Coordinates of C-alpha atoms and ligand atoms in Angstrom, one line a residue:
M1461 CA 16.8 -12.9 6.4
P1462 CA 19.2 -10.8 8.4
F1463 CA 18.5 -10.0 12.0
I1464 CA 16.7 -6.7 12.4
H1465 CA 16.4 -5.2 15.8
I1466 CA 12.8 -4.3 16.2
P1467 CA 12.4 -2.7 19.6
Q1468 CA 10.0 -4.3 21.9
P1469 CA 7.3 -2.0 23.4
W1470 CA 9.1 -1.9 26.8
Q1471 CA 12.3 -0.7 25.0
L1472 CA 10.6 2.2 23.3
P1473 CA 9.5 5.3 25.1
E1474 CA 5.7 5.5 24.6
R1475 CA 6.0 8.7 22.6
E1476 CA 8.3 7.0 20.1
A1477 CA 6.4 3.8 19.8
T1478 CA 3.0 5.2 18.9
S1479 CA 2.4 8.9 18.9
E1480 CA 2.1 11.3 16.0
S1481 CA 4.8 13.5 17.5
A1482 CA 7.2 10.6 17.2
Y1483 CA 6.4 10.4 13.5
L1484 CA 6.7 14.1 13.0
N1485 CA 10.1 14.2 14.8
R1486 CA 11.3 11.3 12.7
R1487 CA 10.0 13.0 9.6
R1488 CA 11.9 16.1 10.4
F1489 CA 15.0 14.0 10.8
L1490 CA 14.4 12.2 7.5
Q1491 CA 13.9 15.5 5.7
G1492 CA 17.3 16.6 6.8
V1493 CA 18.9 13.5 5.2
V1494 CA 19.6 14.1 1.5
G1495 CA 19.6 11.3 -1.1
W1496 CA 19.1 7.6 -1.0
G1497 CA 19.3 4.9 1.6
I1498 CA 17.7 6.8 4.5
A1499 CA 17.2 3.9 6.8
G1500 CA 20.8 3.2 7.6
A1501 CA 21.1 6.7 9.1
A1502 CA 17.6 6.6 10.7
L1503 CA 17.8 3.3 12.5
P1504 CA 19.9 4.5 15.4
L1505 CA 16.9 6.6 16.3
L1506 CA 15.0 3.4 17.0
G1507 CA 17.6 2.2 19.4
C1508 CA 19.4 0.0 16.9
Q1509 CA 23.0 -0.4 17.9
K1510 CA 24.1 -2.1 14.7
Q1511 CA 24.9 -0.1 11.5
L1512 CA 23.1 -2.0 8.7
T1513 CA 24.6 -2.7 5.3
D1514 CA 22.7 -1.6 2.2
A1515 CA 21.3 -5.1 1.7
E1516 CA 20.0 -5.1 5.3
Q1517 CA 18.1 -1.8 5.1
P1518 CA 14.3 -2.1 4.9
I1519 CA 13.9 1.5 3.9
A1520 CA 16.3 1.9 1.0
H1521 CA 16.2 3.5 -2.4
V1522 CA 14.0 6.4 -1.3
K1523 CA 14.1 10.1 -1.7
P1524 CA 12.4 12.8 0.4
L1525 CA 9.2 14.0 -1.1
S1526 CA 7.2 17.1 -0.2
A1527 CA 3.5 17.1 -0.1
Q1528 CA 0.7 19.2 1.4
K1529 CA -1.0 17.7 4.4
N1530 CA -4.7 17.2 3.5
P1531 CA -6.5 18.7 6.6
A1532 CA -9.3 16.1 6.2
F1533 CA -6.9 13.2 6.8
L1534 CA -4.5 14.5 9.5
E1535 CA -5.5 11.8 12.0
V1536 CA -7.7 8.7 12.3
G1537 CA -8.8 9.3 15.9
D1538 CA -9.1 5.8 17.2
R1539 CA -5.6 4.4 16.7
P1540 CA -2.0 5.5 16.5
I1541 CA 0.3 5.8 13.5
T1542 CA 2.2 2.6 12.8
H1543 CA 5.9 2.7 13.3
E1544 CA 7.5 3.0 9.8
L1545 CA 9.9 0.2 10.3
L1546 CA 7.1 -2.2 11.2
A1547 CA 5.1 -1.2 8.1
A1548 CA 8.3 -1.7 6.0
T1549 CA 9.0 -5.2 7.2
H1550 CA 5.5 -6.7 7.3
N1551 CA 4.3 -6.8 3.7
N1552 CA 2.3 -8.8 1.1
F1553 CA 3.9 -8.8 -2.3
Y1554 CA 3.6 -12.3 -3.7
E1555 CA 5.7 -11.6 -6.7
F1556 CA 8.6 -11.7 -4.3
G1557 CA 7.6 -14.6 -2.1
G1558 CA 4.8 -15.9 0.0
S1559 CA 5.8 -14.7 3.5
K1560 CA 5.6 -11.3 5.2
N1561 CA 9.4 -10.9 5.1
I1562 CA 9.7 -10.1 1.4
W1563 CA 11.3 -6.6 1.8
Q1564 CA 14.7 -7.9 0.9
N1565 CA 13.6 -9.8 -2.3
A1566 CA 11.6 -6.8 -3.3
Q1567 CA 14.8 -4.7 -3.6
N1568 CA 15.3 -6.5 -7.0
L1569 CA 12.4 -4.5 -8.5
P1570 CA 13.9 -2.3 -11.2
L1571 CA 12.6 1.3 -11.1
D1572 CA 14.8 2.8 -13.9
N1573 CA 12.8 3.8 -17.0
W1574 CA 9.5 3.1 -15.3
K1575 CA 6.5 3.7 -17.5
L1576 CA 2.8 3.8 -16.5
E1577 CA 0.6 3.3 -19.5
V1578 CA -3.0 4.5 -19.3
T1579 CA -5.1 3.0 -22.0
G1580 CA -8.4 1.4 -23.1
L1581 CA -11.7 3.3 -23.3
V1582 CA -10.2 6.9 -23.0
S1583 CA -10.2 9.9 -25.2
K1584 CA -6.6 10.8 -24.4
P1585 CA -4.4 7.7 -23.7
R1586 CA -1.1 8.6 -22.0
T1587 CA 2.1 7.1 -20.8
Y1588 CA 3.6 8.6 -17.7
E1589 CA 7.4 8.4 -17.1
L1590 CA 8.8 8.0 -13.6
D1591 CA 9.4 11.8 -13.1
D1592 CA 5.8 12.6 -14.2
L1593 CA 4.4 10.7 -11.2
Y1594 CA 6.0 13.2 -8.8
K1595 CA 4.7 16.2 -10.8
F1596 CA 1.1 15.7 -9.7
P1597 CA 0.2 18.0 -6.8
L1598 CA 1.1 15.7 -4.0
E1599 CA -0.8 15.5 -0.7
E1600 CA -0.3 13.6 2.5
R1601 CA -3.1 11.5 3.9
L1602 CA -3.1 9.4 7.0
Y1603 CA -5.3 6.4 6.3
R1604 CA -6.4 3.3 8.1
F1605 CA -5.3 0.2 6.3
R1606 CA -7.0 -3.2 6.8
C1607 CA -5.7 -6.4 5.2
V1608 CA -8.3 -9.1 4.6
E1609 CA -6.0 -11.4 6.7
T1610 CA -7.1 -9.1 9.7
W1611 CA -3.8 -7.3 10.3
A1612 CA -4.1 -3.5 10.2
M1613 CA -2.0 -0.4 10.3
V1614 CA -2.2 3.4 10.0
V1615 CA 0.2 5.0 7.5
P1616 CA 0.8 8.5 6.0
W1617 CA 0.6 8.1 2.2
L1618 CA 1.9 10.7 -0.2
G1619 CA 0.2 10.9 -3.5
F1620 CA -2.7 12.2 -5.4
P1621 CA -6.4 11.3 -5.8
M1622 CA -7.1 8.8 -8.6
N1623 CA -9.4 11.4 -10.0
A1624 CA -6.4 13.3 -11.3
I1625 CA -5.7 10.5 -13.8
L1626 CA -9.4 10.5 -14.9
K1627 CA -9.1 14.2 -15.7
D1628 CA -5.9 13.6 -17.7
V1629 CA -7.2 10.8 -19.9
E1630 CA -10.9 11.4 -20.1
P1631 CA -12.6 8.0 -20.1
T1632 CA -15.3 7.6 -22.7
S1633 CA -18.9 7.0 -21.9
Q1634 CA -18.4 3.3 -22.5
A1635 CA -15.9 3.0 -19.7
K1636 CA -17.4 1.3 -16.6
F1637 CA -14.4 -0.3 -14.9
V1638 CA -10.7 0.2 -14.5
R1639 CA -8.0 -2.4 -14.2
F1640 CA -4.6 -1.9 -12.6
T1641 CA -1.8 -4.2 -13.6
S1642 CA 1.4 -4.6 -11.5
Y1643 CA 4.9 -5.1 -12.8
F1644 CA 5.8 -8.7 -13.4
D1645 CA 9.0 -10.3 -14.8
R1646 CA 9.7 -13.7 -13.5
S1647 CA 13.4 -13.3 -14.0
V1648 CA 13.4 -10.3 -11.6
T1649 CA 10.7 -11.0 -9.1
K1650 CA 11.3 -14.6 -8.2
G1651 CA 12.6 -15.0 -4.6
P1652 CA 13.6 -18.1 -2.6
S1653 CA 10.0 -18.7 -1.6
F1654 CA 8.4 -17.7 -4.9
P1655 CA 5.0 -19.4 -5.3
P1656 CA 4.7 -21.6 -8.4
A1657 CA 3.2 -19.8 -11.4
D1658 CA 0.4 -22.3 -11.8
F1659 CA -0.8 -21.5 -8.3
L1660 CA -1.0 -17.7 -8.7
P1661 CA -2.3 -15.9 -11.8
F1662 CA 0.4 -13.3 -12.3
P1663 CA 0.6 -10.5 -13.3
Y1664 CA -1.2 -9.1 -10.2
Q1665 CA -4.3 -7.3 -11.4
E1666 CA -7.0 -5.4 -9.5
G1667 CA -9.9 -3.2 -10.5
L1668 CA -12.6 -0.8 -9.5
R1669 CA -15.9 0.5 -10.8
I1670 CA -15.2 3.9 -12.4
E1671 CA -17.4 5.6 -9.8
E1672 CA -15.3 4.1 -7.0
M1673 CA -12.1 5.4 -8.8
A1674 CA -13.7 8.9 -9.0
N1675 CA -14.4 8.9 -5.2
D1676 CA -12.1 11.4 -3.5
L1677 CA -10.7 8.8 -1.1
A1678 CA -9.3 6.6 -3.9
F1679 CA -5.6 7.4 -4.0
F1680 CA -2.5 6.7 -5.9
A1681 CA 0.4 6.6 -3.5
V1682 CA 3.9 7.5 -4.7
G1683 CA 5.3 8.0 -1.2
I1684 CA 4.9 7.1 2.4
Y1685 CA 6.3 8.6 5.7
G1686 CA 7.7 11.7 3.9
H1687 CA 9.6 9.9 1.1
T1688 CA 9.1 7.9 -2.1
L1689 CA 7.8 4.4 -1.6
P1690 CA 10.2 1.7 -0.6
K1691 CA 10.1 -1.1 -3.2
Q1692 CA 8.3 -3.5 -0.8
H1693 CA 5.4 -1.1 -0.5
G1694 CA 4.9 -1.0 -4.3
A1695 CA 7.3 1.6 -5.7
P1696 CA 7.0 3.8 -7.7
I1697 CA 3.1 3.9 -7.6
R1698 CA 0.4 1.8 -6.0
A1699 CA -3.3 2.0 -5.4
V1700 CA -4.7 2.8 -1.9
I1701 CA -8.4 2.3 -1.5
P1702 CA -8.9 2.7 2.3
W1703 CA -12.5 1.5 2.6
K1704 CA -11.6 -1.8 0.9
Y1705 CA -9.4 -4.7 2.0
G1706 CA -5.7 -4.1 1.3
F1707 CA -5.5 -6.6 -1.6
K1708 CA -7.4 -4.2 -3.8
G1709 CA -4.4 -1.9 -3.7
A1710 CA -2.2 -3.2 -6.5
K1711 CA 1.5 -2.3 -6.1
S1712 CA 4.1 -1.2 -8.7
I1713 CA 1.5 -0.4 -11.3
V1714 CA 2.6 -0.4 -15.0
K1715 CA -0.8 -0.2 -16.7
I1716 CA -4.2 1.4 -16.0
E1717 CA -6.9 0.2 -18.4
F1718 CA -10.5 1.4 -18.8
T1719 CA -12.9 -1.3 -19.8
D1720 CA -16.7 -1.8 -20.3
T1721 CA -16.7 -5.2 -18.4
Q1722 CA -15.6 -6.1 -14.9
P1723 CA -11.9 -7.1 -15.1
E1724 CA -10.6 -10.4 -13.8
T1725 CA -8.6 -9.8 -10.7
F1726 CA -5.8 -11.7 -9.0
W1727 CA -7.3 -13.1 -5.8
N1728 CA -10.9 -13.2 -7.1
T1729 CA -9.6 -15.4 -10.0
R1730 CA -7.6 -17.7 -7.7
V1731 CA -10.2 -18.1 -4.9
P1732 CA -13.5 -16.5 -6.0
G1733 CA -15.4 -17.8 -2.9
E1734 CA -13.0 -16.0 -0.6
Y1735 CA -12.1 -12.7 -2.2
K1736 CA -14.8 -10.7 -3.9
F1737 CA -14.3 -8.1 -6.6
E1738 CA -16.0 -5.4 -4.4
A1739 CA -14.1 -6.3 -1.2
N1740 CA -15.4 -3.5 1.0
V1741 CA -14.4 -3.8 4.6
E1742 CA -17.5 -5.4 6.2
P1743 CA -17.0 -6.6 9.8
E1744 CA -20.3 -8.5 9.8
V1745 CA -19.4 -10.5 6.6
A1746 CA -17.0 -13.3 7.7
H1747 CA -14.3 -14.6 5.4
P1748 CA -15.2 -18.3 4.9
R1749 CA -12.2 -19.2 7.2
W1750 CA -12.2 -16.4 9.8
S1751 CA -14.3 -13.6 11.3
Q1752 CA -13.7 -10.1 10.1
R1753 CA -15.1 -8.5 13.3
K1754 CA -11.7 -7.6 14.8
E1755 CA -8.3 -6.6 13.5
R1756 CA -4.8 -6.7 14.9
L1757 CA -2.8 -3.4 14.8
I1758 CA 0.9 -3.7 14.1
A1759 CA 1.4 -0.4 16.0
D1760 CA 2.7 -1.6 19.3
G1761 CA 6.4 -1.6 18.6
S1762 CA 6.5 -5.3 18.0
Q1763 CA 5.1 -7.5 15.4
F1764 CA 4.4 -10.1 18.1
A1765 CA 2.6 -7.8 20.5
W1766 CA -0.5 -7.3 18.4
K1767 CA -3.4 -5.2 19.7
E1768 CA -6.9 -6.4 18.8
I1769 CA -9.5 -3.8 18.1
P1770 CA -13.0 -3.9 16.4
T1771 CA -13.1 -3.5 12.7
L1772 CA -15.2 -0.6 11.4
P1773 CA -17.7 -0.8 8.5
Y1774 CA -16.0 0.6 5.4
N1775 CA -12.9 0.7 7.6
G1776 CA -14.3 3.9 9.2
Y1777 CA -14.9 5.7 5.9
G1778 CA -18.6 5.2 5.5
E1779 CA -19.4 8.9 5.5
F1780 CA -17.3 9.2 2.3
V1781 CA -18.3 6.1 0.4
A1782 CA -21.5 4.5 1.7
N1783 CA -23.5 6.4 -1.0
L1784 CA -21.7 4.4 -3.7
Y1785 CA -23.4 1.2 -2.4
A1786 CA -26.9 2.6 -1.6
Ligands
MTE1978 N1 0.1 -5.9 -5.1 C1 0.9 -6.8 -5.8 N2 1.4 -6.5 -7.0 N3 1.2 -8.0 -5.3 C2 0.7 -8.4 -4.0 O1 0.9 -9.5 -3.6 N4 -0.7 -7.8 -2.1 C3 -1.8 -7.0 -1.7 C4 -1.6 -5.5 -1.9 N5 -1.1 -5.3 -3.2 C5 -0.1 -7.5 -3.3 C6 -0.4 -6.2 -3.9 C7 -2.2 -7.2 -0.3 S1 -2.9 -8.8 0.0 C8 -2.0 -6.3 0.7 S2 -2.6 -6.6 2.3 C9 -1.3 -5.1 0.4 O2 -0.7 -5.0 -0.9 C10 -0.1 -4.9 1.4 O3 0.5 -3.7 1.3 P1 1.8 -3.4 2.1 O4 2.7 -4.5 2.0 O5 2.4 -2.1 1.6 O6 1.4 -3.2 3.5

């Protein structure tokens, strides 16, 4: 992978490394940039001396998006916003390889003619085209994000509550669960470190109980940091369920299906003893191979200078969701 200059904490002024004002300033800058390929222009802001080529831009193929800030999710209180470039270069997207550095392989994801089919136990099945996804009333929400592997970040998603889809398609009374299926085409997604197909049960699928999907926190993101999703984050639409481990948030969704039985899901199928269907963030319930009591924020201006902080029950969202599990 090409060398990307990620500034070390001591190279960044504190306000630029961590604060909300840094993000807001950056956002104002990005909003002034029209069209695609924002990162090349934005990187000098981060102290990067080198002008990157298209193939070297982690934040490419994005367009500015406008969204109303949801006043309930303006800040998370106990931790700073993650620097955009860190979030865009530290990803899990196994279709494109087994490392965290898949952002470049992910640029192969084709977005033209994207269709999102909503089907199964619904009264009004529907297929959304790419442009339809941006016609929902969009909001911005700053959410904590906690990966089951213990890394964590805080990112401003742009999108709409999952409830909006429920209203459109009207699930029938038999519908008890929902399944999200991610894009998969082996000829497109394979990267140099592509895991063997017999090891991982592609396509990536995830699911929720229908009451979980109806909870106001459950979100479909179509953007992040003021623009459409970069491909490595799961363009054009991905699930964000902030009180659950990050693997529940299927990326690049092509199908949403309502079912009467619990759907099989990717990691739960592969390693059922380690990754539960429910997968709520529970610091006191250890993963069989590591504790979940702490997490490492990637917010310090360097992927290598991680800050360890305690993990919160339901990732800090208990007041919104604990009633689902009473
Ligand atoms: N969705 C698909 N299709 N493929 C994946 O490998 N990884 C999951 C989730 N969604 C994954 C996926 C995991 S394990 C995590 S932690 C998050 O995506 C990471 O999201 P991010 O890369 O945008 O931070």
